[in-house]
Amino acid sequence: MSCRLQLATAEAKNPPRWRRRLLAVSISIALVNPALADDADRVAELEQRVAELEAMVRTLIDEQPERRAAGERLERVAEESRTTREMVESIRSRAEPVLAAAEEKSSGPQFYYGGYLKADAIVSDFSDGEVAGGSIGRDFLVPSTIPVGGQGEGAVTDFHARQSRFNFGVRHQVDANKLGAFIEFDFLATPGGNERVSNSYSPRMRHAFVTWNDWLIGQTWNTFMDVATLPESVDFIGPAGATSFGRQTQIRYTKNNFAIALENPETTITPFGGAGRIVTDDHLLPELAARYTWKGDWGHVQLGGMFRQLSYENRAAGIDDTTSSWGLSLSGKFALGRDDFRWMVHHGDGMGRHIGLNFVNAAVLTGSGDLEAIGTTGGFLAYRHWWSDTLRSTAAFGYLDVDNPVEYTGTGVNSSNWSGQINLFYTPVDSLSFGIEYLMAEREIESGASGRLDRVQFTSKYSF
């Protein structure tokens, strides 16, 4: 509008040349050559028209300062509006986190649940003897249960759904404190139940802990182990004989990538000569475990360490001794596009139940009743490849070597184990998977005798 007003004002002040000439010619014709004019009224009309145009020009000239002032006022209002809008956005950006924190502060507990239903069909072939129906080695790989030096093969088929699990948790913000709790159950490795009629099995507690800011109190994975490196497996664990594995009650503090914990102590001991296993509960000091994890888009690497006391007291036999135990582990998971490579190596003296599902005991009794720690070295490698959006496979290999003081343990104790597996998983829709796996494992004792397991396992799993 301001442009049109300026144009009209300019034209009123300085009419175009053709208009001025037309007006002059018209007046000249009317005044000089009356014969060509209609009459004197026409001249008067033209003069009036010129007077009106001049008045219009004067009016426009007189109004121009007012219009300019009005335009300046409009610009000031627009600038003030922009400034006010910026102030509002600034206040909102500062207020939103405060409002969110206030809302979170006042929120009540948030409950959640999860788990999965898993059914397995397992065909196992033991090369050196049979395994009893109630043995845990029939449900998943436990290397110490593989028969050695038996007569003939033992091939068996088992169907079960005992790995199915359910968990329940809560998150709660109280002022600046973050609280939480978690509990989980499954039905594996429990004494209750049988396969005669109803296949009813008792639940067992896997996890039960409370969190408060950076603290965790309760039962969960050992701080020493790296859960994220365990490969995807149809079997319950996978390279069970070569990895660190365990859950126990603890008090853990975690800050950023560092975690340290005091955990429940327990010792398993090989009697002098190697016959049987002694499980003690004679400890004064808790186990000390710590880890540090480096993380990135490439994956992670974790360094773990453990120091613990091994203790055994048997007044009737005149035994009362303690010794120290330690272990180190280095593990990681590397992203290779969509594929990934997982690995672990570990070494220690007296790690016992923390390695290979207690494939070897932590210490052995000498002839004089003293404890001597047993050394172990092991690890595994695993590679997962995605064939398509719905098909993937994992190949894994694990090995554990035991440094037994044979003069005290004898030659009947476990000296090593290895396992290899390859599988194929099909996921037609999210949360539903079907898998098939071939697993082979071997256990060897100090005498050189060995036994092998060949297993084919099919699974279906629905996670929720």
Tab-separated table of C-alpha atoms in Angstrom:
chain	number	residue	atom	x	y	z
A	1	MET	CA	0.000	0.000	0.000
A	2	SER	CA	2.856	2.411	0.865
A	3	CYS	CA	4.324	1.918	-2.642
A	4	ARG	CA	1.041	2.763	-4.355
A	5	LEU	CA	0.670	5.869	-2.124
A	6	GLN	CA	4.157	7.059	-3.026
A	7	LEU	CA	3.459	6.514	-6.743
A	8	ALA	CA	0.189	8.470	-6.571
A	9	THR	CA	1.894	11.316	-4.705
A	10	ALA	CA	4.689	11.470	-7.257
A	11	GLU	CA	2.234	11.500	-10.151
A	12	ALA	CA	0.173	14.253	-8.481
A	13	LYS	CA	3.286	16.423	-8.022
A	14	ASN	CA	4.636	15.730	-11.533
A	15	PRO	CA	1.925	14.474	-13.927
A	16	PRO	CA	3.213	12.511	-16.907
A	17	ARG	CA	4.252	14.617	-19.912
A	18	TRP	CA	1.423	13.291	-22.121
A	19	ARG	CA	-1.193	14.265	-19.545
A	20	ARG	CA	0.224	17.806	-19.251
A	21	ARG	CA	0.273	18.235	-23.027
A	22	LEU	CA	-3.273	16.862	-23.380
A	23	LEU	CA	-4.536	19.312	-20.763
A	24	ALA	CA	-2.723	22.294	-22.365
A	25	VAL	CA	-4.003	21.419	-25.850
A	26	SER	CA	-7.560	21.054	-24.549
A	27	ILE	CA	-7.454	24.447	-22.823
A	28	SER	CA	-5.842	26.114	-25.859
A	29	ILE	CA	-8.460	24.714	-28.198
A	30	ALA	CA	-11.225	25.862	-25.904
A	31	LEU	CA	-9.815	29.409	-25.482
A	32	VAL	CA	-8.169	30.142	-28.806
A	33	ASN	CA	-10.521	28.396	-31.199
A	34	PRO	CA	-14.057	28.625	-29.832
A	35	ALA	CA	-15.375	27.130	-32.999
A	36	LEU	CA	-13.922	23.856	-32.066
A	37	ALA	CA	-15.242	23.984	-28.489
A	38	ASP	CA	-18.727	23.119	-27.487
A	39	ASP	CA	-19.194	26.211	-25.373
A	40	ALA	CA	-17.745	28.242	-22.529
A	41	ASP	CA	-19.025	25.696	-20.006
A	42	ARG	CA	-16.570	23.188	-21.314
A	43	VAL	CA	-13.727	25.582	-20.533
A	44	ALA	CA	-15.048	26.118	-17.038
A	45	GLU	CA	-15.306	22.377	-16.533
A	46	LEU	CA	-11.703	21.888	-17.537
A	47	GLU	CA	-10.545	24.670	-15.241
A	48	GLN	CA	-12.476	23.095	-12.370
A	49	ARG	CA	-10.895	19.769	-13.141
A	50	VAL	CA	-7.431	21.274	-12.978
A	51	ALA	CA	-8.290	22.937	-9.667
A	52	GLU	CA	-9.450	19.607	-8.233
A	53	LEU	CA	-6.234	17.920	-9.294
A	54	GLU	CA	-4.168	20.653	-7.666
A	55	ALA	CA	-6.191	20.297	-4.449
A	56	MET	CA	-5.622	16.546	-4.476
A	57	VAL	CA	-1.894	17.060	-4.840
A	58	ARG	CA	-1.835	19.523	-1.924
A	59	THR	CA	-3.821	17.040	0.215
A	60	LEU	CA	-1.419	14.201	-0.567
A	61	ILE	CA	1.567	16.399	0.182
A	62	ASP	CA	0.012	17.481	3.487
A	63	GLU	CA	-0.756	13.824	4.516
A	64	GLN	CA	2.649	12.433	3.617
A	65	PRO	CA	4.386	13.268	6.963
A	66	GLU	CA	1.520	11.675	8.903
A	67	ARG	CA	1.702	8.518	6.803
A	68	ARG	CA	5.471	8.384	7.243
A	69	ALA	CA	5.074	8.714	11.026
A	70	ALA	CA	2.434	5.974	11.000
A	71	GLY	CA	4.782	3.695	9.055
A	72	GLU	CA	7.560	4.349	11.536
A	73	ARG	CA	5.189	3.537	14.405
A	74	LEU	CA	4.225	0.265	12.692
A	75	GLU	CA	7.895	-0.664	12.305
A	76	ARG	CA	8.536	0.032	15.996
A	77	VAL	CA	5.542	-2.141	16.962
A	78	ALA	CA	6.824	-4.941	14.720
A	79	GLU	CA	10.293	-4.723	16.282
A	80	GLU	CA	8.824	-4.770	19.803
A	81	SER	CA	6.738	-7.800	18.796
A	82	ARG	CA	9.841	-9.651	17.592
A	83	THR	CA	11.679	-8.779	20.807
A	84	THR	CA	8.747	-9.967	22.923
A	85	ARG	CA	8.541	-13.218	20.956
A	86	GLU	CA	12.256	-13.888	21.520
A	87	MET	CA	11.839	-13.241	25.255
A	88	VAL	CA	8.919	-15.691	25.394
A	89	GLU	CA	10.944	-18.390	23.598
A	90	SER	CA	13.886	-17.820	25.953
A	91	ILE	CA	11.668	-18.093	29.029
A	92	ARG	CA	10.004	-21.227	27.643
A	93	SER	CA	13.374	-22.903	26.920
A	94	ARG	CA	14.454	-22.279	30.531
A	95	ALA	CA	11.128	-23.270	32.010
A	96	GLU	CA	10.589	-26.552	30.171
A	97	PRO	CA	13.405	-28.495	31.959
A	98	VAL	CA	12.190	-27.148	35.298
A	99	LEU	CA	8.630	-28.191	34.532
A	100	ALA	CA	9.802	-31.615	33.324
A	101	ALA	CA	11.880	-32.099	36.480
A	102	ALA	CA	8.933	-31.031	38.614
A	103	GLU	CA	6.681	-33.453	36.805
A	104	GLU	CA	9.228	-36.260	37.198
A	105	LYS	CA	9.736	-35.343	40.831
A	106	SER	CA	6.059	-35.650	41.519
A	107	SER	CA	5.546	-38.818	39.465
A	108	GLY	CA	4.776	-42.071	41.246
A	109	PRO	CA	6.353	-45.496	40.661
A	110	GLN	CA	6.451	-46.731	37.056
A	111	PHE	CA	5.966	-50.491	36.755
A	112	TYR	CA	7.075	-52.711	33.898
A	113	TYR	CA	7.366	-56.414	33.123
A	114	GLY	CA	8.950	-58.663	30.519
A	115	GLY	CA	10.384	-62.066	29.762
A	116	TYR	CA	9.924	-64.768	27.172
A	117	LEU	CA	8.345	-68.152	26.509
A	118	LYS	CA	10.830	-70.665	25.135
A	119	ALA	CA	10.339	-74.301	24.160
A	120	ASP	CA	13.253	-76.599	23.248
A	121	ALA	CA	13.607	-79.957	21.530
A	122	ILE	CA	17.045	-81.490	22.206
A	123	VAL	CA	18.733	-84.586	20.791
A	124	SER	CA	21.963	-85.403	22.667
A	125	ASP	CA	24.544	-88.068	21.872
A	126	PHE	CA	27.106	-88.753	24.630
A	127	SER	CA	30.070	-90.775	23.350
A	128	ASP	CA	31.149	-92.352	26.638
A	129	GLY	CA	28.070	-93.279	28.598
A	130	GLU	CA	24.598	-92.160	29.560
A	131	VAL	CA	23.443	-89.106	31.517
A	132	ALA	CA	20.594	-89.535	34.011
A	133	GLY	CA	17.239	-87.983	33.137
A	134	GLY	CA	17.349	-85.577	36.077
A	135	SER	CA	20.798	-84.217	35.195
A	136	ILE	CA	21.069	-80.532	34.357
A	137	GLY	CA	23.371	-81.570	31.516
A	138	ARG	CA	20.333	-82.824	29.628
A	139	ASP	CA	18.759	-79.326	29.587
A	140	PHE	CA	21.785	-77.264	28.482
A	141	LEU	CA	25.552	-77.590	28.116
A	142	VAL	CA	27.318	-78.189	31.434
A	143	PRO	CA	30.764	-79.569	30.473
A	144	SER	CA	31.431	-81.232	33.815
A	145	THR	CA	28.422	-83.552	33.261
A	146	ILE	CA	29.767	-85.067	30.017
A	147	PRO	CA	30.566	-88.755	30.761
A	148	VAL	CA	34.195	-89.831	30.437
A	149	GLY	CA	35.473	-93.380	30.039
A	150	GLY	CA	32.045	-95.016	29.970
A	151	GLN	CA	30.853	-97.930	27.895
A	152	GLY	CA	29.059	-97.192	24.614
A	153	GLU	CA	27.033	-94.245	23.463
A	154	GLY	CA	24.004	-92.703	25.110
A	155	ALA	CA	21.610	-90.919	22.741
A	156	VAL	CA	18.519	-89.255	24.221
A	157	THR	CA	15.750	-86.812	23.236
A	158	ASP	CA	14.291	-84.200	25.570
A	159	PHE	CA	11.491	-81.640	25.151
A	160	HIS	CA	11.090	-78.906	27.756
A	161	ALA	CA	10.002	-75.294	28.275
A	162	ARG	CA	11.956	-74.707	31.476
A	163	GLN	CA	13.969	-71.772	30.173
A	164	SER	CA	10.808	-69.619	30.000
A	165	ARG	CA	11.123	-66.638	32.310
A	166	PHE	CA	9.213	-63.688	33.705
A	167	ASN	CA	10.479	-60.473	35.252
A	168	PHE	CA	8.919	-57.525	37.011
A	169	GLY	CA	10.428	-54.121	37.779
A	170	VAL	CA	9.720	-50.623	39.054
A	171	ARG	CA	11.299	-47.180	38.529
A	172	HIS	CA	10.623	-44.347	40.961
A	173	GLN	CA	11.872	-40.754	41.105
A	174	VAL	CA	11.822	-39.263	44.627
A	175	ASP	CA	13.145	-35.705	44.662
A	176	ALA	CA	16.648	-36.017	43.173
A	177	ASN	CA	16.885	-39.752	43.921
A	178	LYS	CA	16.384	-42.500	41.363
A	179	LEU	CA	15.007	-45.691	42.881
A	180	GLY	CA	14.309	-49.025	41.242
A	181	ALA	CA	13.789	-52.727	41.813
A	182	PHE	CA	13.893	-55.833	39.634
A	183	ILE	CA	13.058	-59.510	40.124
A	184	GLU	CA	13.139	-62.390	37.652
A	185	PHE	CA	12.258	-66.098	37.708
A	186	ASP	CA	12.617	-69.100	35.426
A	187	PHE	CA	12.164	-72.858	35.911
A	188	LEU	CA	15.578	-74.232	35.021
A	189	ALA	CA	17.892	-76.203	37.326
A	190	THR	CA	15.273	-76.715	40.031
A	191	PRO	CA	14.745	-79.996	41.912
A	192	GLY	CA	10.933	-79.911	41.808
A	193	GLY	CA	8.872	-81.442	39.013
A	194	ASN	CA	9.047	-84.525	36.835
A	195	GLU	CA	8.046	-85.724	33.359
A	196	ARG	CA	5.593	-88.440	34.427
A	197	VAL	CA	2.291	-86.551	34.185
A	198	SER	CA	2.193	-82.758	34.387
A	199	ASN	CA	5.824	-81.670	33.881
A	200	SER	CA	5.429	-79.195	36.727
A	201	TYR	CA	8.607	-77.385	37.725
A	202	SER	CA	9.357	-75.051	40.593
A	203	PRO	CA	10.412	-71.478	39.776
A	204	ARG	CA	13.872	-70.274	40.779
A	205	MET	CA	15.038	-66.749	41.501
A	206	ARG	CA	17.531	-65.397	38.961
A	207	HIS	CA	17.678	-61.707	39.882
A	208	ALA	CA	16.358	-59.749	42.862
A	209	PHE	CA	17.879	-56.338	43.545
A	210	VAL	CA	17.174	-52.719	44.456
A	211	THR	CA	18.880	-49.701	42.895
A	212	TRP	CA	19.350	-46.273	44.476
A	213	ASN	CA	21.126	-43.712	42.298
A	214	ASP	CA	24.573	-45.280	41.644
A	215	TRP	CA	24.102	-48.157	44.094
A	216	LEU	CA	22.809	-51.699	43.552
A	217	ILE	CA	21.974	-54.052	46.426
A	218	GLY	CA	20.764	-57.596	45.815
A	219	GLN	CA	21.328	-60.573	43.536
A	220	THR	CA	22.358	-60.126	39.900
A	221	TRP	CA	25.211	-60.898	37.491
A	222	ASN	CA	28.711	-61.021	38.929
A	223	THR	CA	30.516	-57.723	38.475
A	224	PHE	CA	33.500	-59.659	37.121
A	225	MET	CA	31.639	-61.055	34.101
A	226	ASP	CA	30.736	-59.331	30.818
A	227	VAL	CA	27.154	-60.303	30.007
A	228	ALA	CA	27.104	-58.341	26.740
A	229	THR	CA	29.761	-60.587	25.167
A	230	LEU	CA	27.769	-63.809	25.531
A	231	PRO	CA	26.969	-64.953	21.986
A	232	GLU	CA	23.451	-65.616	20.721
A	233	SER	CA	22.809	-69.301	21.176
A	234	VAL	CA	19.986	-71.825	21.017
A	235	ASP	CA	21.629	-73.427	24.040
A	236	PHE	CA	21.003	-71.632	27.335
A	237	ILE	CA	24.517	-70.155	27.585
A	238	GLY	CA	26.602	-71.221	24.603
A	239	PRO	CA	30.361	-71.618	25.310
A	240	ALA	CA	29.533	-72.336	28.947
A	241	GLY	CA	32.743	-74.200	29.700
A	242	ALA	CA	34.994	-71.319	28.663
A	243	THR	CA	33.322	-68.190	29.996
A	244	SER	CA	32.979	-66.499	33.344
A	245	PHE	CA	29.397	-66.829	34.528
A	246	GLY	CA	27.432	-66.417	37.722
A	247	ARG	CA	24.901	-64.492	39.773
A	248	GLN	CA	25.095	-63.695	43.462
A	249	THR	CA	24.085	-61.160	46.096
A	250	GLN	CA	26.274	-58.063	46.238
A	251	ILE	CA	26.628	-54.382	47.043
A	252	ARG	CA	27.745	-52.583	43.901
A	253	TYR	CA	28.669	-48.989	43.160
A	254	THR	CA	28.709	-47.814	39.538
A	255	LYS	CA	29.966	-44.457	38.275
A	256	ASN	CA	30.035	-43.860	34.533
A	257	ASN	CA	32.104	-46.742	33.078
A	258	PHE	CA	33.486	-48.032	36.388
A	259	ALA	CA	31.878	-50.517	38.780
A	260	ILE	CA	33.107	-52.054	42.039
A	261	ALA	CA	31.338	-54.495	44.344
A	262	LEU	CA	31.520	-56.592	47.482
A	263	GLU	CA	29.939	-59.968	46.730
A	264	ASN	CA	28.920	-63.144	48.515
A	265	PRO	CA	31.922	-65.414	49.221
A	266	GLU	CA	31.914	-69.165	48.631
A	267	THR	CA	34.621	-71.775	48.005
A	268	THR	CA	34.598	-75.194	46.338
A	269	ILE	CA	37.495	-77.471	47.248
A	270	THR	CA	38.870	-80.712	45.840
A	271	PRO	CA	39.722	-83.180	48.632
A	272	PHE	CA	43.222	-84.602	48.775
A	273	GLY	CA	43.370	-87.316	46.118
A	274	GLY	CA	40.571	-85.798	44.008
A	275	ALA	CA	37.481	-87.722	45.118
A	276	GLY	CA	34.381	-85.520	45.386
A	277	ARG	CA	33.851	-81.823	46.112
A	278	ILE	CA	33.718	-79.848	49.364
A	279	VAL	CA	31.496	-76.745	49.409
A	280	THR	CA	32.499	-74.515	52.300
A	281	ASP	CA	30.861	-71.493	53.918
A	282	ASP	CA	33.660	-70.436	56.231
A	283	HIS	CA	34.572	-66.982	54.901
A	284	LEU	CA	35.057	-63.773	56.821
A	285	LEU	CA	35.873	-61.481	53.895
A	286	PRO	CA	33.505	-60.799	50.971
A	287	GLU	CA	34.706	-61.122	47.400
A	288	LEU	CA	35.955	-57.911	45.800
A	289	ALA	CA	35.163	-57.469	42.087
A	290	ALA	CA	35.608	-54.496	39.754
A	291	ARG	CA	35.426	-53.659	36.077
A	292	TYR	CA	35.989	-50.775	33.671
A	293	THR	CA	34.321	-50.545	30.261
A	294	TRP	CA	35.340	-48.525	27.207
A	295	LYS	CA	32.353	-47.866	24.924
A	296	GLY	CA	31.799	-46.346	21.482
A	297	ASP	CA	29.950	-46.746	18.219
A	298	TRP	CA	32.466	-49.481	17.431
A	299	GLY	CA	31.328	-51.592	20.409
A	300	HIS	CA	32.976	-52.017	23.817
A	301	VAL	CA	35.964	-53.486	25.665
A	302	GLN	CA	35.823	-54.469	29.334
A	303	LEU	CA	38.600	-55.169	31.829
A	304	GLY	CA	37.483	-57.090	34.911
A	305	GLY	CA	39.251	-58.143	38.072
A	306	MET	CA	38.466	-60.141	41.198
A	307	PHE	CA	40.198	-60.766	44.497
A	308	ARG	CA	38.783	-63.196	47.068
A	309	GLN	CA	39.565	-65.304	50.085
A	310	LEU	CA	39.365	-69.113	49.964
A	311	SER	CA	38.650	-70.619	53.349
A	312	TYR	CA	37.941	-74.044	54.822
A	313	GLU	CA	37.526	-75.096	58.428
A	314	ASN	CA	36.957	-78.681	59.611
A	315	ARG	CA	37.767	-79.017	63.279
A	316	ALA	CA	37.069	-82.759	63.301
A	317	ALA	CA	39.752	-83.262	60.641
A	318	GLY	CA	42.039	-80.637	62.155
A	319	ILE	CA	41.794	-78.361	59.094
A	320	ASP	CA	41.606	-74.561	59.327
A	321	ASP	CA	43.244	-72.726	56.447
A	322	THR	CA	42.766	-69.774	54.119
A	323	THR	CA	44.465	-68.654	50.924
A	324	SER	CA	43.960	-65.868	48.421
A	325	SER	CA	42.518	-66.020	44.937
A	326	TRP	CA	42.565	-63.599	42.009
A	327	GLY	CA	41.432	-63.360	38.419
A	328	LEU	CA	41.546	-61.030	35.417
A	329	SER	CA	39.408	-60.966	32.301
A	330	LEU	CA	39.456	-58.941	29.092
A	331	SER	CA	36.440	-59.078	26.808
A	332	GLY	CA	34.668	-57.139	24.125
A	333	LYS	CA	32.157	-56.835	21.335
A	334	PHE	CA	33.075	-55.207	18.014
A	335	ALA	CA	30.466	-54.008	15.521
A	336	LEU	CA	31.213	-55.021	11.921
A	337	GLY	CA	28.409	-53.267	10.101
A	338	ARG	CA	25.338	-55.184	11.168
A	339	ASP	CA	27.451	-58.212	12.117
A	340	ASP	CA	29.452	-58.428	15.340
A	341	PHE	CA	32.476	-60.187	16.807
A	342	ARG	CA	32.545	-61.138	20.502
A	343	TRP	CA	35.434	-62.468	22.553
A	344	MET	CA	36.779	-63.076	26.045
A	345	VAL	CA	40.074	-64.175	27.596
A	346	HIS	CA	40.638	-64.766	31.316
A	347	HIS	CA	43.244	-66.103	33.689
A	348	GLY	CA	43.450	-66.565	37.437
A	349	ASP	CA	44.300	-68.683	40.460
A	350	GLY	CA	41.421	-70.085	42.470
A	351	MET	CA	38.553	-68.718	40.324
A	352	GLY	CA	36.716	-72.017	40.684
A	353	ARG	CA	32.928	-71.580	40.494
A	354	HIS	CA	33.236	-68.303	38.551
A	355	ILE	CA	34.600	-70.094	35.460
A	356	GLY	CA	32.983	-72.769	33.293
A	357	LEU	CA	29.999	-73.389	35.609
A	358	ASN	CA	32.381	-74.648	38.310
A	359	PHE	CA	34.150	-76.983	35.880
A	360	VAL	CA	37.033	-77.008	38.346
A	361	ASN	CA	37.214	-76.238	42.045
A	362	ALA	CA	38.969	-73.167	43.413
A	363	ALA	CA	41.534	-75.048	45.524
A	364	VAL	CA	42.726	-78.489	46.561
A	365	LEU	CA	43.647	-79.805	49.995
A	366	THR	CA	47.257	-80.831	50.311
A	367	GLY	CA	48.384	-83.826	52.327
A	368	SER	CA	48.986	-81.551	55.295
A	369	GLY	CA	45.511	-79.994	55.151
A	370	ASP	CA	46.505	-76.710	53.530
A	371	LEU	CA	44.690	-75.041	50.620
A	372	GLU	CA	46.408	-74.591	47.249
A	373	ALA	CA	44.642	-72.529	44.576
A	374	ILE	CA	44.050	-74.104	41.156
A	375	GLY	CA	44.902	-71.999	38.089
A	376	THR	CA	42.724	-71.654	34.985
A	377	THR	CA	43.124	-70.002	31.569
A	378	GLY	CA	40.459	-69.787	28.906
A	379	GLY	CA	38.256	-67.796	26.604
A	380	PHE	CA	35.999	-67.871	23.562
A	381	LEU	CA	35.407	-66.306	20.152
A	382	ALA	CA	32.037	-65.768	18.465
A	383	TYR	CA	30.967	-64.217	15.167
A	384	ARG	CA	27.366	-63.343	14.255
A	385	HIS	CA	26.358	-62.759	10.640
A	386	TRP	CA	23.039	-61.468	9.286
A	387	TRP	CA	22.054	-63.238	6.072
A	388	SER	CA	18.966	-61.047	5.678
A	389	ASP	CA	16.557	-59.029	7.792
A	390	THR	CA	15.045	-62.274	9.110
A	391	LEU	CA	17.957	-64.764	9.053
A	392	ARG	CA	21.137	-64.717	11.140
A	393	SER	CA	23.791	-67.181	12.336
A	394	THR	CA	26.402	-67.347	15.086
A	395	ALA	CA	29.506	-69.509	15.143
A	396	ALA	CA	31.380	-69.821	18.461
A	397	PHE	CA	34.329	-71.700	19.905
A	398	GLY	CA	35.502	-71.847	23.521
A	399	TYR	CA	38.372	-73.479	25.424
A	400	LEU	CA	39.378	-73.813	29.076
A	401	ASP	CA	42.638	-75.237	30.440
A	402	VAL	CA	43.160	-76.170	34.092
A	403	ASP	CA	46.521	-76.192	35.874
A	404	ASN	CA	45.918	-78.865	38.488
A	405	PRO	CA	48.587	-79.732	41.067
A	406	VAL	CA	48.246	-83.413	40.193
A	407	GLU	CA	50.265	-84.532	43.216
A	408	TYR	CA	47.288	-83.441	45.329
A	409	THR	CA	44.314	-83.778	42.949
A	410	GLY	CA	45.180	-87.081	41.308
A	411	THR	CA	44.402	-87.815	37.655
A	412	GLY	CA	40.641	-88.153	37.886
A	413	VAL	CA	39.865	-84.409	37.917
A	414	ASN	CA	38.900	-82.196	34.983
A	415	SER	CA	41.861	-80.857	33.020
A	416	SER	CA	40.247	-79.111	30.019
A	417	ASN	CA	37.151	-78.670	27.904
A	418	TRP	CA	36.279	-77.193	24.537
A	419	SER	CA	33.064	-76.547	22.649
A	420	GLY	CA	31.972	-75.345	19.219
A	421	GLN	CA	28.561	-74.443	17.894
A	422	ILE	CA	26.848	-73.032	14.844
A	423	ASN	CA	23.214	-72.005	14.547
A	424	LEU	CA	20.588	-70.411	12.359
A	425	PHE	CA	17.811	-68.138	13.646
A	426	TYR	CA	14.701	-67.123	11.724
A	427	THR	CA	12.647	-64.152	12.935
A	428	PRO	CA	9.476	-63.805	10.824
A	429	VAL	CA	8.141	-60.959	12.977
A	430	ASP	CA	9.542	-58.909	15.824
A	431	SER	CA	9.771	-60.771	19.156
A	432	LEU	CA	9.275	-64.237	17.594
A	433	SER	CA	12.251	-66.441	16.695
A	434	PHE	CA	12.870	-70.018	15.632
A	435	GLY	CA	16.342	-71.488	15.832
A	436	ILE	CA	18.317	-74.646	15.182
A	437	GLU	CA	21.848	-75.339	16.421
A	438	TYR	CA	24.509	-77.983	16.227
A	439	LEU	CA	26.792	-78.099	19.280
A	440	MET	CA	29.757	-80.313	20.041
A	441	ALA	CA	31.760	-80.338	23.261
A	442	GLU	CA	34.492	-82.429	24.830
A	443	ARG	CA	35.664	-82.896	28.379
A	444	GLU	CA	39.083	-84.295	29.293
A	445	ILE	CA	40.476	-85.385	32.664
A	446	GLU	CA	44.097	-85.448	33.874
A	447	SER	CA	44.517	-89.120	33.010
A	448	GLY	CA	43.958	-88.290	29.323
A	449	ALA	CA	40.530	-89.915	29.113
A	450	SER	CA	37.843	-87.840	27.417
A	451	GLY	CA	34.182	-87.820	26.507
A	452	ARG	CA	32.269	-86.008	23.792
A	453	LEU	CA	28.796	-84.562	23.375
A	454	ASP	CA	27.100	-83.989	20.017
A	455	ARG	CA	23.791	-82.151	20.226
A	456	VAL	CA	21.131	-80.824	17.854
A	457	GLN	CA	18.668	-78.416	19.407
A	458	PHE	CA	15.582	-76.687	18.036
A	459	THR	CA	13.903	-73.776	19.784
A	460	SER	CA	10.987	-71.381	19.495
A	461	LYS	CA	11.000	-68.193	21.509
A	462	TYR	CA	8.529	-65.365	21.962
A	463	SER	CA	9.793	-62.332	23.887
A	464	PHE	CA	7.540	-59.744	25.501
